[in-house]
mmCIF file of C-alpha atoms in Angstrom:
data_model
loop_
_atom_site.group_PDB
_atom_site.id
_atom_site.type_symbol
_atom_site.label_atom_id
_atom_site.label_comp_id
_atom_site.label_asym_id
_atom_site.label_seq_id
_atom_site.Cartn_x
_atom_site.Cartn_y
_atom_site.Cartn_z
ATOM 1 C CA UNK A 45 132.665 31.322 -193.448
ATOM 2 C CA UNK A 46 135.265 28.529 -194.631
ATOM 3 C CA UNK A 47 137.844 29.276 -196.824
ATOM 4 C CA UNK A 48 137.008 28.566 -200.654
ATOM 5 C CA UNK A 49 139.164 27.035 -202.704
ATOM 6 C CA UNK A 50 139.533 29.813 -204.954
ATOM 7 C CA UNK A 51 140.829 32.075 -201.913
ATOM 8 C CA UNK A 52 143.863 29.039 -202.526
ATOM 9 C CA UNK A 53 143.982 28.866 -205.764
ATOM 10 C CA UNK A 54 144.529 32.688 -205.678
ATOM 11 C CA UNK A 55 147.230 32.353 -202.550
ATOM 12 C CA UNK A 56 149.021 29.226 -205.270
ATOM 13 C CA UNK A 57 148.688 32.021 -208.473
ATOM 14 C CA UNK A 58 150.286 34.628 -206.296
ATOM 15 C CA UNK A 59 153.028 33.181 -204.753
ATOM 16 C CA UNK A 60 154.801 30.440 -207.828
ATOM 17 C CA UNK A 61 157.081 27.438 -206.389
ATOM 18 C CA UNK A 62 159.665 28.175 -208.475
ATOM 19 C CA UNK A 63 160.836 31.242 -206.055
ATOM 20 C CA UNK A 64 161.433 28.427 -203.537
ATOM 21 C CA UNK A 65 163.117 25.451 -205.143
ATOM 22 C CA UNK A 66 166.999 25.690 -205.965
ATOM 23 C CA UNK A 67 167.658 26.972 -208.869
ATOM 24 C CA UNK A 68 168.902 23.751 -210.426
ATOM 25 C CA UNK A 69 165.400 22.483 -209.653
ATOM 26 C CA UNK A 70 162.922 25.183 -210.796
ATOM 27 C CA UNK A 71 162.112 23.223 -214.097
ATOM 28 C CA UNK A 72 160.451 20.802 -212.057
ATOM 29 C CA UNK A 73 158.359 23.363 -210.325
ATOM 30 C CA UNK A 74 154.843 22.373 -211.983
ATOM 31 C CA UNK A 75 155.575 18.821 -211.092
ATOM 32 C CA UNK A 76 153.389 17.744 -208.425
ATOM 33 C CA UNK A 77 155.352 16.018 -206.946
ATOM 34 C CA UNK A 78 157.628 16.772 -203.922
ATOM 35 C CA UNK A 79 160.968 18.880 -204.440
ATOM 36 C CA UNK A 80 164.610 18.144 -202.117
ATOM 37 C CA UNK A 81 165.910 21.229 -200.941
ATOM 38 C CA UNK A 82 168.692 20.190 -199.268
ATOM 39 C CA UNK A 83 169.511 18.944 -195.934
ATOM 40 C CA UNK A 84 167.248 15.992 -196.544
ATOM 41 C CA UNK A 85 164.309 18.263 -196.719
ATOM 42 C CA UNK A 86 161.837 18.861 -199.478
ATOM 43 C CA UNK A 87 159.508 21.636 -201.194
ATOM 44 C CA UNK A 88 156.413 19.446 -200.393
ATOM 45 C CA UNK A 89 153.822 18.163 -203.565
ATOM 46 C CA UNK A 90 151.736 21.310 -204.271
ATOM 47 C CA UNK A 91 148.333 19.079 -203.874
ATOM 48 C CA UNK A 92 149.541 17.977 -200.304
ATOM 49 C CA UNK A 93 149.738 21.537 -199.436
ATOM 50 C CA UNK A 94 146.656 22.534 -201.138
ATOM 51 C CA UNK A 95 144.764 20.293 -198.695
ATOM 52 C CA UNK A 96 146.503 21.353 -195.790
ATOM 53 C CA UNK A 97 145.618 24.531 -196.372
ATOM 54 C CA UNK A 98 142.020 24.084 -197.349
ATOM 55 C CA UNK A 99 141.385 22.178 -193.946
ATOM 56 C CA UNK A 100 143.595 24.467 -192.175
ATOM 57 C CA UNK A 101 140.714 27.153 -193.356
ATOM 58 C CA UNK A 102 143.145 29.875 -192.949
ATOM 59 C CA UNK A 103 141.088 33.661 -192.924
ATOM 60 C CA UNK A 104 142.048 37.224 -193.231
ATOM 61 C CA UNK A 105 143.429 38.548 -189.672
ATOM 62 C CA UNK A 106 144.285 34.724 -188.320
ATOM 63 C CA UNK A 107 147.558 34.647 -186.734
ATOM 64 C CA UNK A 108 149.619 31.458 -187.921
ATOM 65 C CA UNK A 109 151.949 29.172 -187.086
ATOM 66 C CA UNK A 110 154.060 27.588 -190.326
ATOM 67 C CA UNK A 111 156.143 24.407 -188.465
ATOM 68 C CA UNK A 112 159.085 23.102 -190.749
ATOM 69 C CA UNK A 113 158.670 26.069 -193.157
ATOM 70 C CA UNK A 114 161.847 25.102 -195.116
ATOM 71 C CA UNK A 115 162.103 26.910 -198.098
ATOM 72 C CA UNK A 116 159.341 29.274 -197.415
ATOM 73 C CA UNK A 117 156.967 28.665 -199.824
ATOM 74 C CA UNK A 118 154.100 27.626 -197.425
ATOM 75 C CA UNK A 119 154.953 30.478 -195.184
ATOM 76 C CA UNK A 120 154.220 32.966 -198.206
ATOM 77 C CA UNK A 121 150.854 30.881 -198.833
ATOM 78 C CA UNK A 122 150.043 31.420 -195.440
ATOM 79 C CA UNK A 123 150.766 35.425 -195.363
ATOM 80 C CA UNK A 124 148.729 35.765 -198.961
ATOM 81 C CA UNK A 125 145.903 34.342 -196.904
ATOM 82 C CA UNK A 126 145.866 35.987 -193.858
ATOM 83 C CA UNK A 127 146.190 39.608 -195.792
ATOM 84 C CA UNK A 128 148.264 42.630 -193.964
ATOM 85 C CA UNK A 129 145.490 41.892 -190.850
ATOM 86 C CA UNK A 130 147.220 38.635 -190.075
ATOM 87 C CA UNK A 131 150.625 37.586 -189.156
ATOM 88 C CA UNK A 132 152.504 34.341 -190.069
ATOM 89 C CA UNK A 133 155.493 33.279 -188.079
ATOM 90 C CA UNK A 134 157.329 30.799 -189.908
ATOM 91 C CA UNK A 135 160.146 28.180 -187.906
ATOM 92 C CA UNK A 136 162.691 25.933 -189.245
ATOM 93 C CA UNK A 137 164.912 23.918 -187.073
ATOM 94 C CA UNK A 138 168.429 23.764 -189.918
ATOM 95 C CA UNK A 139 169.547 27.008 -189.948
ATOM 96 C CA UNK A 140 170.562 27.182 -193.443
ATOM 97 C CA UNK A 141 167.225 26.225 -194.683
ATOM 98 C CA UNK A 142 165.730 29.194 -192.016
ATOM 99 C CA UNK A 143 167.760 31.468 -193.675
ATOM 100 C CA UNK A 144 167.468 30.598 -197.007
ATOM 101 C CA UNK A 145 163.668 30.084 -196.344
ATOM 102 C CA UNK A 146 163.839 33.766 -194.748
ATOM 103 C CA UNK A 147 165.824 35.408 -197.899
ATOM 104 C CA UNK A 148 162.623 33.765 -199.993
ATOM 105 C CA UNK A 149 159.520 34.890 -198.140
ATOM 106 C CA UNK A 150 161.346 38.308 -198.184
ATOM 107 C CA UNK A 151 161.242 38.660 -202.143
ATOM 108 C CA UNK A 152 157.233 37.988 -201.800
ATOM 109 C CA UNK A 153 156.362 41.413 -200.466
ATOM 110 C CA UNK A 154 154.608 39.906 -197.113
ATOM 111 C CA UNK A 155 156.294 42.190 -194.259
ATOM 112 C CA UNK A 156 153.477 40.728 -191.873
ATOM 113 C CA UNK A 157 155.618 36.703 -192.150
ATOM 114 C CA UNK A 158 158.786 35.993 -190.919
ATOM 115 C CA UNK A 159 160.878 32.904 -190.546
ATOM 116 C CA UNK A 160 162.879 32.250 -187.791
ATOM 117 C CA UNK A 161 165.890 29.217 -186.845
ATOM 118 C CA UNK A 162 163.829 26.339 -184.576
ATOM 119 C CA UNK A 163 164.745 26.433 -181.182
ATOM 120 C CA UNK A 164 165.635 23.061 -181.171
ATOM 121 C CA UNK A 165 165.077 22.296 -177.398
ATOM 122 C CA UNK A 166 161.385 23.286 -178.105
ATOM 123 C CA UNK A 167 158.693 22.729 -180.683
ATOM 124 C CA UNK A 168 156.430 25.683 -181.957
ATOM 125 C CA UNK A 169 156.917 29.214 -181.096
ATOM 126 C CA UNK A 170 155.129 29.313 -177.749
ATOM 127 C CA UNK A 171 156.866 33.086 -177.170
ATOM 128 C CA UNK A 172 154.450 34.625 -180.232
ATOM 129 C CA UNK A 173 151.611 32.547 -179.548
ATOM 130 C CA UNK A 174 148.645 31.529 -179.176
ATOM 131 C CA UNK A 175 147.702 30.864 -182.533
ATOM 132 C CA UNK A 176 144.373 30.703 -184.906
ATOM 133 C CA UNK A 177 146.047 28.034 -187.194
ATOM 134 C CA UNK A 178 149.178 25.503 -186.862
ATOM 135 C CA UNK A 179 149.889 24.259 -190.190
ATOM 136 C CA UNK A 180 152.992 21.069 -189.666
ATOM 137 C CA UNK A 181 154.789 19.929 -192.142
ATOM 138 C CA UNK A 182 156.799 17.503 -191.300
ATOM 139 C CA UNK A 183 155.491 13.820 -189.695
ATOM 140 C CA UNK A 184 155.152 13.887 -186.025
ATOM 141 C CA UNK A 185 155.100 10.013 -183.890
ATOM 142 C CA UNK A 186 151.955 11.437 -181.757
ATOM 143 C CA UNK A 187 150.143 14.421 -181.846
ATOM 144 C CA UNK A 188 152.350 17.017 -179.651
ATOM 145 C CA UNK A 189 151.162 18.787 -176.120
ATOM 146 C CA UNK A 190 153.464 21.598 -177.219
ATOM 147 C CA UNK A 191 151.328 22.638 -180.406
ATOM 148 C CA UNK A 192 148.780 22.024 -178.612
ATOM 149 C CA UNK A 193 149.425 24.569 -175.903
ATOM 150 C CA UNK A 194 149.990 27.032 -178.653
ATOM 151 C CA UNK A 195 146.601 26.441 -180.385
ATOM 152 C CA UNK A 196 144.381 29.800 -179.536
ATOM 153 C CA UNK A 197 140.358 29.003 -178.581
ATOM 154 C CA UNK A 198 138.684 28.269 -181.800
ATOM 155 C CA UNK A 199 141.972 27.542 -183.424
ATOM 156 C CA UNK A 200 142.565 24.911 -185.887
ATOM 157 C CA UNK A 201 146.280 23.133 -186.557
ATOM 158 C CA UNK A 202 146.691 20.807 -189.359
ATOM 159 C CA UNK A 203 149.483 17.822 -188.705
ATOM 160 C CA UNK A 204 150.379 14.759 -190.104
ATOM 161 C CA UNK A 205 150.733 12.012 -187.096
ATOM 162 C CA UNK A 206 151.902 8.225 -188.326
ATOM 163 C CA UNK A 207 151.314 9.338 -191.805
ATOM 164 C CA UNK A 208 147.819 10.166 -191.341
ATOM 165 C CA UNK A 209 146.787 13.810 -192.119
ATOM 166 C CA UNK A 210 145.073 14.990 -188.897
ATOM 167 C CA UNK A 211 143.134 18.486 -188.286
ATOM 168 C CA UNK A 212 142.720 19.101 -184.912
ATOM 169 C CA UNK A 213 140.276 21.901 -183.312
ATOM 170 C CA UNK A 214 140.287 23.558 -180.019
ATOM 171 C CA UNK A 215 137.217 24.093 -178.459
ATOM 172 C CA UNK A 216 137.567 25.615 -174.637
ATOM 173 C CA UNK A 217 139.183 22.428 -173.489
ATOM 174 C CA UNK A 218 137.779 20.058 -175.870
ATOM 175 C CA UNK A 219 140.178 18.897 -178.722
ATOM 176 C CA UNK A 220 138.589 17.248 -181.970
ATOM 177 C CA UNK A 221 140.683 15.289 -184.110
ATOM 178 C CA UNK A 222 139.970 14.312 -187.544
ATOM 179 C CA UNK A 223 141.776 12.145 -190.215
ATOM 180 C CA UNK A 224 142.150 12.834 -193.461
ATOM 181 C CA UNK A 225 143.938 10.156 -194.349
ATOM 182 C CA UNK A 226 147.800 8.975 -195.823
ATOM 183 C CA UNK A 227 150.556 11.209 -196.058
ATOM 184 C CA UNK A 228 154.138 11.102 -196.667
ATOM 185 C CA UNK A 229 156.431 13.935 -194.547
ATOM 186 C CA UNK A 230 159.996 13.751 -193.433
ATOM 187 C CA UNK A 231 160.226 13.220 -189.512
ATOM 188 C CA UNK A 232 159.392 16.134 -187.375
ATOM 189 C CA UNK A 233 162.680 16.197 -184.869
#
């Protein structure tokens, strides 16, 4: 069964922007438009992350991997989603934004998502894995072996690659890619 896009539409109602954006900046949180958080970072445009998350098709129970989670508002997104029966692990390579990011998800009430500091020798979080969805948020040069590795059978991870949206699916040791077309991140690494 894929994910409707009510189930998001209920995950966007539940969890507002404006508990992620700095404080200076919460005016702006209906804008759809993309938000800086410091650090050169941003609170991405709410209909970018809308369809990430519908093709990320994101299901009560999945275990998930949030890449770049910055302020923390995608990581909550993810955890309304999954329910209690899931787990979302959350990682953020500056440490002020991790903790920061971390304080945020906290206030949301989802004890089943965490965020942790980016160990910044490797990309994912290969030590929790595998994972039933990747969702990247930041723009990668190719599509990464690391993420990859982390994707669980029947997993799906969602990544933008040259500024193209991509959704990738693992399939034994087949790999589908799909493009979904232009996007604009910051770099990942």
């Amino acid at each position: 069964m894929r994910l409707t896009r009510d189930a998001v539409r209920r995950a966007f109602d539940a969890v507002p922007r404006e508990g992620f954006l700095p404080a200076s900046s919460r005016a702006d949180a209906r804008r759809d438009a993309p938000i800086p958080i410091g650090h050169g970072q941003t609170n991405s445009q709410p209909r970018t992350v809308e369809a990430m998350l519908r093709l990320l098709d994101v299901r009560p129970g999945d275990r998930v991997l949030d890449v770049g989670s910055g302020s923390g508002w995608t990581t909550a997104l993810l955890a309304h989603l999954t329910g209690s029966e899931g787990s979302v692990r959350g990682v953020e390579l500056v440490p002020e934004l991790a903790r920061w990011g971390a304080d945020n998800l906290a206030a949301t009430g989802h004890p089943w998502a965490s965020i942790a500091e980016a160990d910044a020798d490797a990309l994912g979080d290969a030590e929790h894995g595998p994972y039933d969805r990747i969702l990247v948020s930041a723009n990668a040069r190719r599509l990464p072996d690391e993420l990859l590795a982390q994707l669980a059978e029947g997993g799906r991870m969602v990544i933008p690659v040259r500024s193209r949206m991509l959704l990738i699916e693992r399939r034994g040791n087949e790999v589908r890619s799909t493009d979904h077309g232009p996007y604009r991140f910051v770099p990942l690494r």
